[in-house]
Coordinates of C-alpha atoms in Angstrom, one line a residue:
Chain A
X1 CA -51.1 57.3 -1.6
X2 CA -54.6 58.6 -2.4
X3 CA -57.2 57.3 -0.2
X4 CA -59.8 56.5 -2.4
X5 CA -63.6 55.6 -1.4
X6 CA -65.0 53.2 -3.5
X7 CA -68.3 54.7 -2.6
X8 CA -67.1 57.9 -4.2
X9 CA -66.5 57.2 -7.5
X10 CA -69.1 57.7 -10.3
X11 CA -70.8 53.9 -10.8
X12 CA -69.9 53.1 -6.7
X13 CA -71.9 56.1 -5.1
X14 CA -74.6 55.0 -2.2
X15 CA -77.3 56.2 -4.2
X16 CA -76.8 52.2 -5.8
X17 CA -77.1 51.2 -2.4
X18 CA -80.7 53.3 -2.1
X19 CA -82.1 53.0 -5.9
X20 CA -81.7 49.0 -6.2
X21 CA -82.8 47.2 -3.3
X22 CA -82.7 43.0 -4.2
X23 CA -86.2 43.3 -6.3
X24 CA -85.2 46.0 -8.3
X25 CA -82.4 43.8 -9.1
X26 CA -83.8 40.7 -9.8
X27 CA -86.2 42.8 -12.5
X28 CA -82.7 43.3 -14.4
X29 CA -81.5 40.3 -14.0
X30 CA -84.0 38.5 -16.2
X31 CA -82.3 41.0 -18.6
X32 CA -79.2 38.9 -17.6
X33 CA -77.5 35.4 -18.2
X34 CA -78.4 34.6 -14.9
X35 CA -80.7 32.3 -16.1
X36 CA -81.9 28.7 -14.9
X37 CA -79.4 25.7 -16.0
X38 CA -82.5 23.8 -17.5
X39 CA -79.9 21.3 -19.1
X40 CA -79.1 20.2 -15.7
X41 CA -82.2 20.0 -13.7
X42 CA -83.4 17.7 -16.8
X43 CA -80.6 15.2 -16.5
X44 CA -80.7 15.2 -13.0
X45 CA -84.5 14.3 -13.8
X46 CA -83.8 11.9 -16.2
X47 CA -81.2 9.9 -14.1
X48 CA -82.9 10.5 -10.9
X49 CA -79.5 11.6 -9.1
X50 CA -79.1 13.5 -6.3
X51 CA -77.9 17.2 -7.2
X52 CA -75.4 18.2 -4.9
X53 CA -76.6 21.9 -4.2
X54 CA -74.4 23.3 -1.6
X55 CA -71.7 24.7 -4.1
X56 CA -69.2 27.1 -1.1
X57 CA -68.1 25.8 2.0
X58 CA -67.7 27.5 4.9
X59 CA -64.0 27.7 5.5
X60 CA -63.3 27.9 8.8
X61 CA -60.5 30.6 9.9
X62 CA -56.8 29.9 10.0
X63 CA -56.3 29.7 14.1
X64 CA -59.2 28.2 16.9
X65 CA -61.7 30.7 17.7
X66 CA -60.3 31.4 20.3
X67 CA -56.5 32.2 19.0
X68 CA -57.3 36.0 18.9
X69 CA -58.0 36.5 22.5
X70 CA -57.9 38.8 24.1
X71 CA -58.5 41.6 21.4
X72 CA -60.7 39.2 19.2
X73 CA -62.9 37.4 21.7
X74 CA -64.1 33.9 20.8
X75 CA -67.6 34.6 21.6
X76 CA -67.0 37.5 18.8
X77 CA -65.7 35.0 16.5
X78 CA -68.4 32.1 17.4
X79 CA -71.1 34.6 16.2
X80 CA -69.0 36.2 13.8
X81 CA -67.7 33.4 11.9
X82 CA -70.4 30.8 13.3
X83 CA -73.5 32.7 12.3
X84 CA -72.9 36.0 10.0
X85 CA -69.9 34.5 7.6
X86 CA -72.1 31.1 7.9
X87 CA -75.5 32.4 7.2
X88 CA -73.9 34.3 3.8
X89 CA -72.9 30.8 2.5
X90 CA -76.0 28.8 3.2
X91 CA -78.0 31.6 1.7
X92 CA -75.6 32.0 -1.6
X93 CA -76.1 28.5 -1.9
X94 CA -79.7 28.4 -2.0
X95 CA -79.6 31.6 -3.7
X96 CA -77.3 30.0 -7.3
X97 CA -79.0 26.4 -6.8
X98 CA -79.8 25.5 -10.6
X99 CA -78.1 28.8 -12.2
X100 CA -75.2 29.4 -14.1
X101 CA -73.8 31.3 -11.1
X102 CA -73.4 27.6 -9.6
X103 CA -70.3 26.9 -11.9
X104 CA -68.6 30.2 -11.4
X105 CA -65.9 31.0 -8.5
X106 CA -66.7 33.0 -5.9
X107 CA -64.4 36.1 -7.4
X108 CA -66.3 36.0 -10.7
X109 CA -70.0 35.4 -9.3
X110 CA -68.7 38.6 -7.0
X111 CA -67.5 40.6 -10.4
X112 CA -70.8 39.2 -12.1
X113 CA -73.5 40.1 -9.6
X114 CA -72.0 43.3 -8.8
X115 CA -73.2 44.2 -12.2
X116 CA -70.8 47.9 -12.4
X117 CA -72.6 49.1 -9.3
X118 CA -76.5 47.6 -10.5
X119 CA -76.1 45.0 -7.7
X120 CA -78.1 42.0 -8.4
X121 CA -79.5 39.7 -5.0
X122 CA -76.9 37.3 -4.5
X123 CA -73.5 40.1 -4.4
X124 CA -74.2 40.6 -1.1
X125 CA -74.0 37.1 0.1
X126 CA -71.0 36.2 -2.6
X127 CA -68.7 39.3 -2.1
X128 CA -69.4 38.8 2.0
X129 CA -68.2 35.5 2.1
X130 CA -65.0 36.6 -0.1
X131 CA -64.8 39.7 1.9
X132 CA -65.2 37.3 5.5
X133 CA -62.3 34.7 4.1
X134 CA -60.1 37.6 3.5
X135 CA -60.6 39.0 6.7
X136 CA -59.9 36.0 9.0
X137 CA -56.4 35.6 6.8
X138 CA -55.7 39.4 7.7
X139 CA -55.5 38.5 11.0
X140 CA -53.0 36.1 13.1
X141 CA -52.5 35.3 17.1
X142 CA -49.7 37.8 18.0
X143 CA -50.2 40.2 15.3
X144 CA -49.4 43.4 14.8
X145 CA -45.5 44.7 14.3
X146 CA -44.7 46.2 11.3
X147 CA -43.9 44.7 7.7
X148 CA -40.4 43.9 6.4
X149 CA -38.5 43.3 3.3
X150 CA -40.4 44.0 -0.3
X151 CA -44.2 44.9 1.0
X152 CA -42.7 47.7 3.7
X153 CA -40.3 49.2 0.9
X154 CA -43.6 49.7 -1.2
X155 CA -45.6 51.2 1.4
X156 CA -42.7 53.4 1.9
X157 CA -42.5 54.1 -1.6
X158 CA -45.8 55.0 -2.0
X159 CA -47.2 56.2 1.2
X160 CA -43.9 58.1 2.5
X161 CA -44.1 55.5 5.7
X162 CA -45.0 53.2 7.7
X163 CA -46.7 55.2 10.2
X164 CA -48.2 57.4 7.0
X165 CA -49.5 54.2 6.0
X166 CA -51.3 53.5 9.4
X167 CA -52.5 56.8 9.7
X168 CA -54.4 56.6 6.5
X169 CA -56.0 52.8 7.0
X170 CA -56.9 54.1 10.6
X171 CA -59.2 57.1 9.2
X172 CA -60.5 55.1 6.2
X173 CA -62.0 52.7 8.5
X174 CA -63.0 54.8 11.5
X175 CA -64.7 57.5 8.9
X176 CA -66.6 54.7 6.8
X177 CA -69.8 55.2 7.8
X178 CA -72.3 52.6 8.6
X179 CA -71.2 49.1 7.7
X180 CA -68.6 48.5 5.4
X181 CA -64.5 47.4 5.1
X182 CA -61.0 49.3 4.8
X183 CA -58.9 47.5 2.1
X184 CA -55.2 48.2 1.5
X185 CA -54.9 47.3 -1.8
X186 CA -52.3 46.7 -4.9
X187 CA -53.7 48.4 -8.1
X188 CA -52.0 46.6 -11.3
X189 CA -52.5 49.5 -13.5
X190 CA -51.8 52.7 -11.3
X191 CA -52.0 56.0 -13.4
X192 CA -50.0 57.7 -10.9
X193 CA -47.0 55.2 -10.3
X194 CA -48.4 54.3 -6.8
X195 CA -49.3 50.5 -6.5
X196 CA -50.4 50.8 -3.1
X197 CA -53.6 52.1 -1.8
X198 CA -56.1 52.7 1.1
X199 CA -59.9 52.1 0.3
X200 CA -62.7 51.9 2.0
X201 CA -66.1 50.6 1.0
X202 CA -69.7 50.2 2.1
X203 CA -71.9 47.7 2.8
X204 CA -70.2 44.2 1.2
X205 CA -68.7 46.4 -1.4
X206 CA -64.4 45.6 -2.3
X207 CA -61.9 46.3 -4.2
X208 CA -62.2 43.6 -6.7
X209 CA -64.9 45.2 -8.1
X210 CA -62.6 48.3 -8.8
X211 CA -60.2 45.8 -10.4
X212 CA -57.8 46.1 -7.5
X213 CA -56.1 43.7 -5.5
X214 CA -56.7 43.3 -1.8
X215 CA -53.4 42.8 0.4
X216 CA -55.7 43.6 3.7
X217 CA -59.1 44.3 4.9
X218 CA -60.5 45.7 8.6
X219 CA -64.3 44.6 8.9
X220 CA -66.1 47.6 10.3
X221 CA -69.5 46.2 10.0
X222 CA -70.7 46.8 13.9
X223 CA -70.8 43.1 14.3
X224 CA -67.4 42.8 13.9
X225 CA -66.6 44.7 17.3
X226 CA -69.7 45.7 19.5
X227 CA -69.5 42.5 21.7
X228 CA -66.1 43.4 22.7
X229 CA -65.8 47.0 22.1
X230 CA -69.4 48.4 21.4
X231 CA -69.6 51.8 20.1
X232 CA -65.5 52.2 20.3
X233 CA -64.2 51.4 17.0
X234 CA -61.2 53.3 17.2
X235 CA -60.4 51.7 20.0
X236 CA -61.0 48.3 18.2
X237 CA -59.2 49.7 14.9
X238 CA -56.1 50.3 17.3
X239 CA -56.0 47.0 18.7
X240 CA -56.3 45.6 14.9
X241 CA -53.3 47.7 14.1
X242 CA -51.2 47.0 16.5
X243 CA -52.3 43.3 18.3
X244 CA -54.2 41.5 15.3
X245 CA -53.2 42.3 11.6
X246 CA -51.0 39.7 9.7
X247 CA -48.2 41.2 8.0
X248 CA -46.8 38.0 6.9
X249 CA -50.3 37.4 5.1
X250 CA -50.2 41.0 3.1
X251 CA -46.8 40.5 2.3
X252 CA -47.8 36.6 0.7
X253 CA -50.7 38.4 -1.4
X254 CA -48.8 41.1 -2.2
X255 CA -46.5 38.7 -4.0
X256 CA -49.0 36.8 -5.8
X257 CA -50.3 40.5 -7.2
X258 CA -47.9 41.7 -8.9
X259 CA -47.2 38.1 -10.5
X260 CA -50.6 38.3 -11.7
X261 CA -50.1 41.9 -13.0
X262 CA -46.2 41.5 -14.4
Chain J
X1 CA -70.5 55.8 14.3
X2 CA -67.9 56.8 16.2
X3 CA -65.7 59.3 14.6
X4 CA -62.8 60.8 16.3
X5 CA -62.9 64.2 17.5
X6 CA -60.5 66.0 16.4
X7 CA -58.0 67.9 19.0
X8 CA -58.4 71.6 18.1
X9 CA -57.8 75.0 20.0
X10 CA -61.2 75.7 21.4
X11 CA -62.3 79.1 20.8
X12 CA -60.7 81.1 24.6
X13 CA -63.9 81.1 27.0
X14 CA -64.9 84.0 28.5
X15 CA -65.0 83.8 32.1
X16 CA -69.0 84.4 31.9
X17 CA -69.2 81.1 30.2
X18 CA -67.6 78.9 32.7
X19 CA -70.0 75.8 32.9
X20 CA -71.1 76.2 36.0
X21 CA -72.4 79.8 35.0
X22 CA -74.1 78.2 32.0
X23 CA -78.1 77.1 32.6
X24 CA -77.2 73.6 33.6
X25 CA -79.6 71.6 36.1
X26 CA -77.1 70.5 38.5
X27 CA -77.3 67.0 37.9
X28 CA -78.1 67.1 34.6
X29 CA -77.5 64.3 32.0
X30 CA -77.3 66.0 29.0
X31 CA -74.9 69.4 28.0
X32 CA -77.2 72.3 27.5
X33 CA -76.4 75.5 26.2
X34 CA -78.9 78.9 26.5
X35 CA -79.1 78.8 22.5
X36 CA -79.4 75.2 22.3
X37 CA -81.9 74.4 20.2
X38 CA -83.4 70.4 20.9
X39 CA -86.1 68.9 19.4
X40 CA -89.5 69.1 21.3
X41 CA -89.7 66.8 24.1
X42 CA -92.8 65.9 26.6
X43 CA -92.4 66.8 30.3
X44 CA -91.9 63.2 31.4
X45 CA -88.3 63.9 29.8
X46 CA -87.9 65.5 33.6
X47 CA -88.1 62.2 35.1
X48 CA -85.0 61.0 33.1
X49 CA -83.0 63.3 35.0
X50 CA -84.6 63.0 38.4
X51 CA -84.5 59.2 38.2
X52 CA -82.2 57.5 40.1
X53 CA -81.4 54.7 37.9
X54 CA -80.5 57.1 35.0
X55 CA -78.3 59.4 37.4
X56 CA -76.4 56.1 38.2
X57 CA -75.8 55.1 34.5
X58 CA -73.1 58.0 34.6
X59 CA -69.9 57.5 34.8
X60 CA -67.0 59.2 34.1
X61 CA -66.8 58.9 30.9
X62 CA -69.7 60.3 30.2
X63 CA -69.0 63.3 32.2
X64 CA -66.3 63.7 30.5
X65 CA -67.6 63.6 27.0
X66 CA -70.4 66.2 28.1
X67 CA -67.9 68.0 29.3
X68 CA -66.0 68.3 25.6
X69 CA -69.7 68.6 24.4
X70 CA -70.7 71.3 26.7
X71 CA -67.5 73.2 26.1
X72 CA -67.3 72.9 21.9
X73 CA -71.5 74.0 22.2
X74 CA -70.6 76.9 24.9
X75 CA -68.0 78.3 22.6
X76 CA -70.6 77.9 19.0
X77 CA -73.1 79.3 21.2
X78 CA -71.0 82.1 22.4
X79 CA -70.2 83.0 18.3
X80 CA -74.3 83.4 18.1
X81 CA -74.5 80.0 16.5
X82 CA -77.5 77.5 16.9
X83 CA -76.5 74.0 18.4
X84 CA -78.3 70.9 18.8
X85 CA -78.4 69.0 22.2
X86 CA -79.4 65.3 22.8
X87 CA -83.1 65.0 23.9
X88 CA -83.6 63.1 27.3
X89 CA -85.7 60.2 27.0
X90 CA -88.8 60.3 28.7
X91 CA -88.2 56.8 30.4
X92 CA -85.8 54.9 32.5
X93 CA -83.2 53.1 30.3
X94 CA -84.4 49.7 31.5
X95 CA -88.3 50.5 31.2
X96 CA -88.3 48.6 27.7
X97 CA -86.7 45.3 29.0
X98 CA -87.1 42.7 28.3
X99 CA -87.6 43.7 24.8
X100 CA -84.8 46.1 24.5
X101 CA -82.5 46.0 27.4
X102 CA -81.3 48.6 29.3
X103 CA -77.6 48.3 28.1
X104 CA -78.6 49.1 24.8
X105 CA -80.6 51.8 25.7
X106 CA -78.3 52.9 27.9
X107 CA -74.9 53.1 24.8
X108 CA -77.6 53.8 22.2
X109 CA -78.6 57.2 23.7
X110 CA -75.6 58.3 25.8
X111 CA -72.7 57.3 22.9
X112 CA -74.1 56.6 19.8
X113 CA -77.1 59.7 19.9
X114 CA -74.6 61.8 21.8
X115 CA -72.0 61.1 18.8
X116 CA -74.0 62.1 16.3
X117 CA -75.1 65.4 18.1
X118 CA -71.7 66.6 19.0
X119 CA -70.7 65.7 15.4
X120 CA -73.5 67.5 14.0
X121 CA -73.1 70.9 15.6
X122 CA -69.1 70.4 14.6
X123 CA -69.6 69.8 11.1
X124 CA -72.1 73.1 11.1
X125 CA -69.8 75.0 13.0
X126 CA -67.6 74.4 10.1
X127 CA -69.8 74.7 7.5
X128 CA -70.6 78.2 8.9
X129 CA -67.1 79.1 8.6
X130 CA -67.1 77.8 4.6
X131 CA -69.9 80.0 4.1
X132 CA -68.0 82.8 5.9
X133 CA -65.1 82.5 3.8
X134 CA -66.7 81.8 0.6
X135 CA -65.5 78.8 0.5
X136 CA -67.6 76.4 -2.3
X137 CA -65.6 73.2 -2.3
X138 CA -65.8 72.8 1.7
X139 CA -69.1 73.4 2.1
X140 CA -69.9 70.9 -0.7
X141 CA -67.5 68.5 1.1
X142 CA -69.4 69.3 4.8
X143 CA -72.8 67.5 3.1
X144 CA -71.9 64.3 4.1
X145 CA -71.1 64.9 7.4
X146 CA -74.4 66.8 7.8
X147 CA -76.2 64.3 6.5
X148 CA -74.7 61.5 8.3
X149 CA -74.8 63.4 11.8
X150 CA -77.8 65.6 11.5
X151 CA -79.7 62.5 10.1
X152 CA -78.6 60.6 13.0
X153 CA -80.0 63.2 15.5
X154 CA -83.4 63.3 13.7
X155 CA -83.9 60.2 13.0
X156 CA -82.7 58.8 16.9
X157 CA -85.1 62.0 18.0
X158 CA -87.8 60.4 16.7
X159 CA -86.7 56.7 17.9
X160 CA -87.1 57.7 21.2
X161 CA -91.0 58.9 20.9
X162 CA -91.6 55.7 19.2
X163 CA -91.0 53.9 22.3
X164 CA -92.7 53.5 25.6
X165 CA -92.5 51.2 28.5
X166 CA -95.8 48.4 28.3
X167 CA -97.4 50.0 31.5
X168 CA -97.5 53.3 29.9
X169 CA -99.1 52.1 26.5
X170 CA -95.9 50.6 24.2
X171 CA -96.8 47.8 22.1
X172 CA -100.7 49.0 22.0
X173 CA -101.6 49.2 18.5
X174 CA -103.2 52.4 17.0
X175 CA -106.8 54.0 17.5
X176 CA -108.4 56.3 15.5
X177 CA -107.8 57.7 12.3
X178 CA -104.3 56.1 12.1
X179 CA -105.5 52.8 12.6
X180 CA -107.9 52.7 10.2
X181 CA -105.4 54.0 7.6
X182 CA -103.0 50.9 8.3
X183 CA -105.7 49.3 7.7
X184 CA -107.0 50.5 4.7
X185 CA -103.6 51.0 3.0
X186 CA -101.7 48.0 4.1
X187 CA -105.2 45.3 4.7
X188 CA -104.9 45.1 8.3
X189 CA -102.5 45.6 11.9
X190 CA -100.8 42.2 10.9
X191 CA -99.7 42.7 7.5
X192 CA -98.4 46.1 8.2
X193 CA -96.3 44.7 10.8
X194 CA -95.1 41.7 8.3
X195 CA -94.5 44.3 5.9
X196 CA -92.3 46.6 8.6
X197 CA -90.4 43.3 9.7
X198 CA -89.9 41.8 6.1
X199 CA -88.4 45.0 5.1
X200 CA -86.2 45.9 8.2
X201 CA -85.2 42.0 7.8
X202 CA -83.6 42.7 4.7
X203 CA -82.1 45.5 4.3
X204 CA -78.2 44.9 4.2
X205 CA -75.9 47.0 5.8
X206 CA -77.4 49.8 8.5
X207 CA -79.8 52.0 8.0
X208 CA -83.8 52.4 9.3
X209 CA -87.5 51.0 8.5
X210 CA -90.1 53.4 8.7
X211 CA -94.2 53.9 8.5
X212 CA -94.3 57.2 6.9
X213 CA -97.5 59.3 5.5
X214 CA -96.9 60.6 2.5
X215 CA -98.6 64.0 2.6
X216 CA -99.8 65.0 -0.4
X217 CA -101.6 61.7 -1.3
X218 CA -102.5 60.9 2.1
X219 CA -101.3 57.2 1.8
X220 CA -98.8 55.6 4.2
X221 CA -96.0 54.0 3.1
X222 CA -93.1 51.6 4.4
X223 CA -90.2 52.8 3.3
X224 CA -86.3 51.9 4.1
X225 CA -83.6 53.9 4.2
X226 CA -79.9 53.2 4.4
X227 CA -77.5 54.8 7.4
X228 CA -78.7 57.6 8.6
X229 CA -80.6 58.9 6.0
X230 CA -83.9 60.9 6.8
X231 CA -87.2 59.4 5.6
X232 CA -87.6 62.7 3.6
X233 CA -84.5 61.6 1.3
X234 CA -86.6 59.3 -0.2
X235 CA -89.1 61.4 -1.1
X236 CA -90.1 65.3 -0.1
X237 CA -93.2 64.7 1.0
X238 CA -92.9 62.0 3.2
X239 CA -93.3 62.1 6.8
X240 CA -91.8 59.9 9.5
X241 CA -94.1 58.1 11.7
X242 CA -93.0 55.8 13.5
X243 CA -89.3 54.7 12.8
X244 CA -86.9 51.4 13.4
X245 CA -83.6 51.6 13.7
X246 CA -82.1 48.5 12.0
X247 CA -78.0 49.4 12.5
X248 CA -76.8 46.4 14.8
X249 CA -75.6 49.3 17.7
X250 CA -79.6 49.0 17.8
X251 CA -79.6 45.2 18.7
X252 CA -76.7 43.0 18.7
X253 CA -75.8 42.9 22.3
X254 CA -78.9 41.6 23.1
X255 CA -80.0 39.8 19.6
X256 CA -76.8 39.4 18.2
X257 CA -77.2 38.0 14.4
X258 CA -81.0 37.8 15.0
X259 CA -82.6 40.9 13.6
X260 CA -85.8 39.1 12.8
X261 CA -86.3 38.3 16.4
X262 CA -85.2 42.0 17.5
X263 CA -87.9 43.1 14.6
X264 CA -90.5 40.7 16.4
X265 CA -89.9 42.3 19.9
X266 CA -89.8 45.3 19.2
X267 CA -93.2 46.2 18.5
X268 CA -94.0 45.2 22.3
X269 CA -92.7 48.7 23.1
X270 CA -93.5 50.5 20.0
X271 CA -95.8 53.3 21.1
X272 CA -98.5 55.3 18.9
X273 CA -99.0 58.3 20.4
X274 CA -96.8 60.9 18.7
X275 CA -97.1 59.0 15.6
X276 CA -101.1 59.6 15.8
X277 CA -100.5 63.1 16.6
X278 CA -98.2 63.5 13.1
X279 CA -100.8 62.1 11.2
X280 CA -103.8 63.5 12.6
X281 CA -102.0 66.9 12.0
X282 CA -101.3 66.2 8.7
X283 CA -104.5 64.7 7.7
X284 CA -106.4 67.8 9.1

């Protein structure tokens, strides 16, 4: 039931966010395995093919742009979606061209890059995209309502209820300062018995990196709401709650969670 | 960012304080408070309030939040405690167009500033009462909110004496001692201002780029820092000169994802003259 900040905890802090800008990083990473796949720029040499470079798609959300009107607007989403969540895949791309990133998933180039908190250049654009793909799935046209069956018994199991739970992902998200996410997420290995939790994060920090599983994530990033609600983020974390958020969605993740961790 | 106030008891006013007893201008923008204590502003500031266009831009809202404002510093005040107001800006809120326009300017002083204040003087209102009651573990937990607030106010403080409207010198580069020190620390005007944009271009997340003197070697330096953090957390002896806020409140209405374009524009209304004053002090 513990809100926990991700920024909190020992290897998460900010000061990450203030002692390794991208250069600092790449310094390290020569340390790393992130190193040029010379094996395959050679072939490609030898047999003169063409390399397909762009590794990630951008996967376009699960409803028209439009779908989430009037609390999502679609000029939100064609900038939104169009630009920001666009420009983090072109730029990954170019960014793991002809490294060993280029054959990884998106979760483990996430895991790798964040490096336990020494982030190297391209986490930002990897864990934004995963972070952007999650969020469109969080939301659904006529969202909102309240969970049902197994997901609202564990909420009510480990957050008392419902509303509890509300309370909490409310205040995680208005109270994360500067740009970040609020996760509810499934921890597989919960020292205290409770499953379920609220986290927040800065920056294009999430859960994954803190081996949890997210069910559901609120962007707070001020692109995510100033062209409909400027400075009001409460007011555009209320209409999230209760207009936007897919239930059905956390409920479908939620399953595949604890398969993975049974 | 907007944080929630929380709904608390205020403290019972004494009839002495009603607001219309307190020192306010009638028309006044701003809540002020006899102990208020607000950074230095120039004269001009009195045109903000006299201006039409800025008496206009009030609405009911705001009223109403300076009311809240007014009434949570009244009752610090009357407990003998200092409180900070928001400074008034010593131009119209569309004098910068067209390269900042006057609805940013306009939500980025009278919500997002105002926030900060009002959160600032809260969170040292309790912090004062941690103190009172020996209470280690809350004032330790109080830091953030400090920092977060009270770096907001100082840093947004100093935005606004970065800026001037083009026919009252914004955008003219530096004379004297402070240009020739950009150009003997960074080569020349142009690479400074490719080093300010490269840096302000990528930083991820919110936070500000800055020209700062460091005082003890006499050297400017661009630094970034993230949120709201004060130029001086990244190093004691470094002084703010001229500062860009780089959150996307600072922007994005106008600019949306293009911060390098916002970065370009900028400097059209980026005004020297308190930074030269800084410097020249600190350099005596």
């Amino acid at each position: 039931m513990a809100t926990a900040t991700v920024a909190a905890t020992a290897p998460l802090s900010n000061g990450f966010l203030l002692r390794r800008g991208p250069n600092e990083g790449a310094k390290s990473a020569r340390g790393l395995q992130w190193t040029k796949n010379q094996r395959q720029s050679a072939s490609s040499r030898r047999f003169g093919a063409a390399v397909i470079t762009a590794k990630f798609d951008l996967k376009p959300p699960p409803y028209p742009l439009n779908a989430l009107e009037p609390h999502m607007s679609a000029n939100t989403l064609s900038f939104h979606w169009g630009k920001h969540h666009r420009a983090y895949v072109d730029n990954l791309n170019k960014q793991i061209v002809g490294t060993e990133l280029e054959a990884k998933s998106l979760e483990d180039i996430v895991i790798q890059t964040y490096n336990n908190g020494d982030l190297l250049p391209p986490f930002n654009n990897a864990a934004q995209i995963w972070n952007h793909d999650f969020f469109w799935e969080s939301m659904k046209p006529g969202g909102g309502g309240k969970p049902s069956g197994e997901l609202l018994k564990l909420i009510e199991r480990d957050f008392g209820s419902f509303e509890k739970l509300c309370e909490e992902l409310r205040a995680a998200a208005a109270t994360q300062f500067g740009s970040g996410w609020a996760w509810l997420a499934f921890n597989p290995r919960p020292s205290d018995g409770k499953e379920l939790l609220v986290v927040k994060s800065p920056n294009a920090v999430n859960p994954l990196v803190l081996g949890y599983i997210p069910l559901l994530t609120i962007d707070v990033w001020e692109h995510a709401y100033y062209l409909d609600y400027q400075n009001r983020r409460p007011d555009y974390i209320s209409i999230f709650m209760e207009k936007l958020v897919s239930w059905d969605a956390v409920g479908a993740k939620l399953e595949v969670a604890k398969a993975q961790a049974a | 960012m907007e944080m929630h106030l929380p709904r608390r008891r205020l403290p019972y006013l004494l009839p002495h304080l009603l607001p219309s007893q307190l020192a306010l201008p009638p028309r006044s923008l701003l809540p002020l408070c006899p102990q208020t204590r607000s950074i230095p502003i120039p004269p001009m500031a009195l045109r903000a309030i006299a201006s039409r266009k800025t008496l206009a831009a009030l609405g009911s809202g705001l009223r109403a939040q300076a009311r809240l404002a007014t009434t949570a510093a009244a009752a610090a005040a009357s407990r003998g405690l200092v409180t900070f107001s928001l400074p008034d800006l010593p131009y119209d809120y569309g004098a910068l167009e067209p390269a900042v326009s006057a609805e940013i300017m306009q939500l980025h002083h009278q919500k997002h500033h105002q926030s900060y204040v009002t959160n600032y003087n809260k969170a040292l209102e309790q912090l004062e009462d941690a103190v009172a009651r020996d209470d280690a573990p809350a004032v330790v937990k109080l830091q953030s909110a400090i920092k977060f607030n009270g770096g907001g106010h100082i840093n947004h403080s100093i935005f606004w004496k970065n800026l001037a409207p083009i026919h009252e010198g914004g955008g003219e580069p530096p004379k004297g001692s402070l240009g020739w020190a950009i150009d003997a620390d960074f080569g020349s005007w142009e690479a400074f201002v490719q080093k300010m944009n490269a840096e302000g271009a990528a930083l991820q997340g919110s936070g500000w780029v800055w020209l700062g003197l460091d005082k003890e070697f006499k050297k400017l330096v661009v630094e970034t820092t993230a949120n709201q953090d004060p130029l001086v957390t990244k190093g004691a002896n470094l002084v703010p000169l001229i500062g860009i806020d780089v959150w996307e409140h600072a922007y994005y209405l106008q600019y949306k994802n293009a911060k390098p374009d916002y970065l370009k524009n900028i400097w059209k209304v980026i005004d020297w003259k308190y930074a030269s004053e800084v410097y020249e002090k600190e350099c005596r």
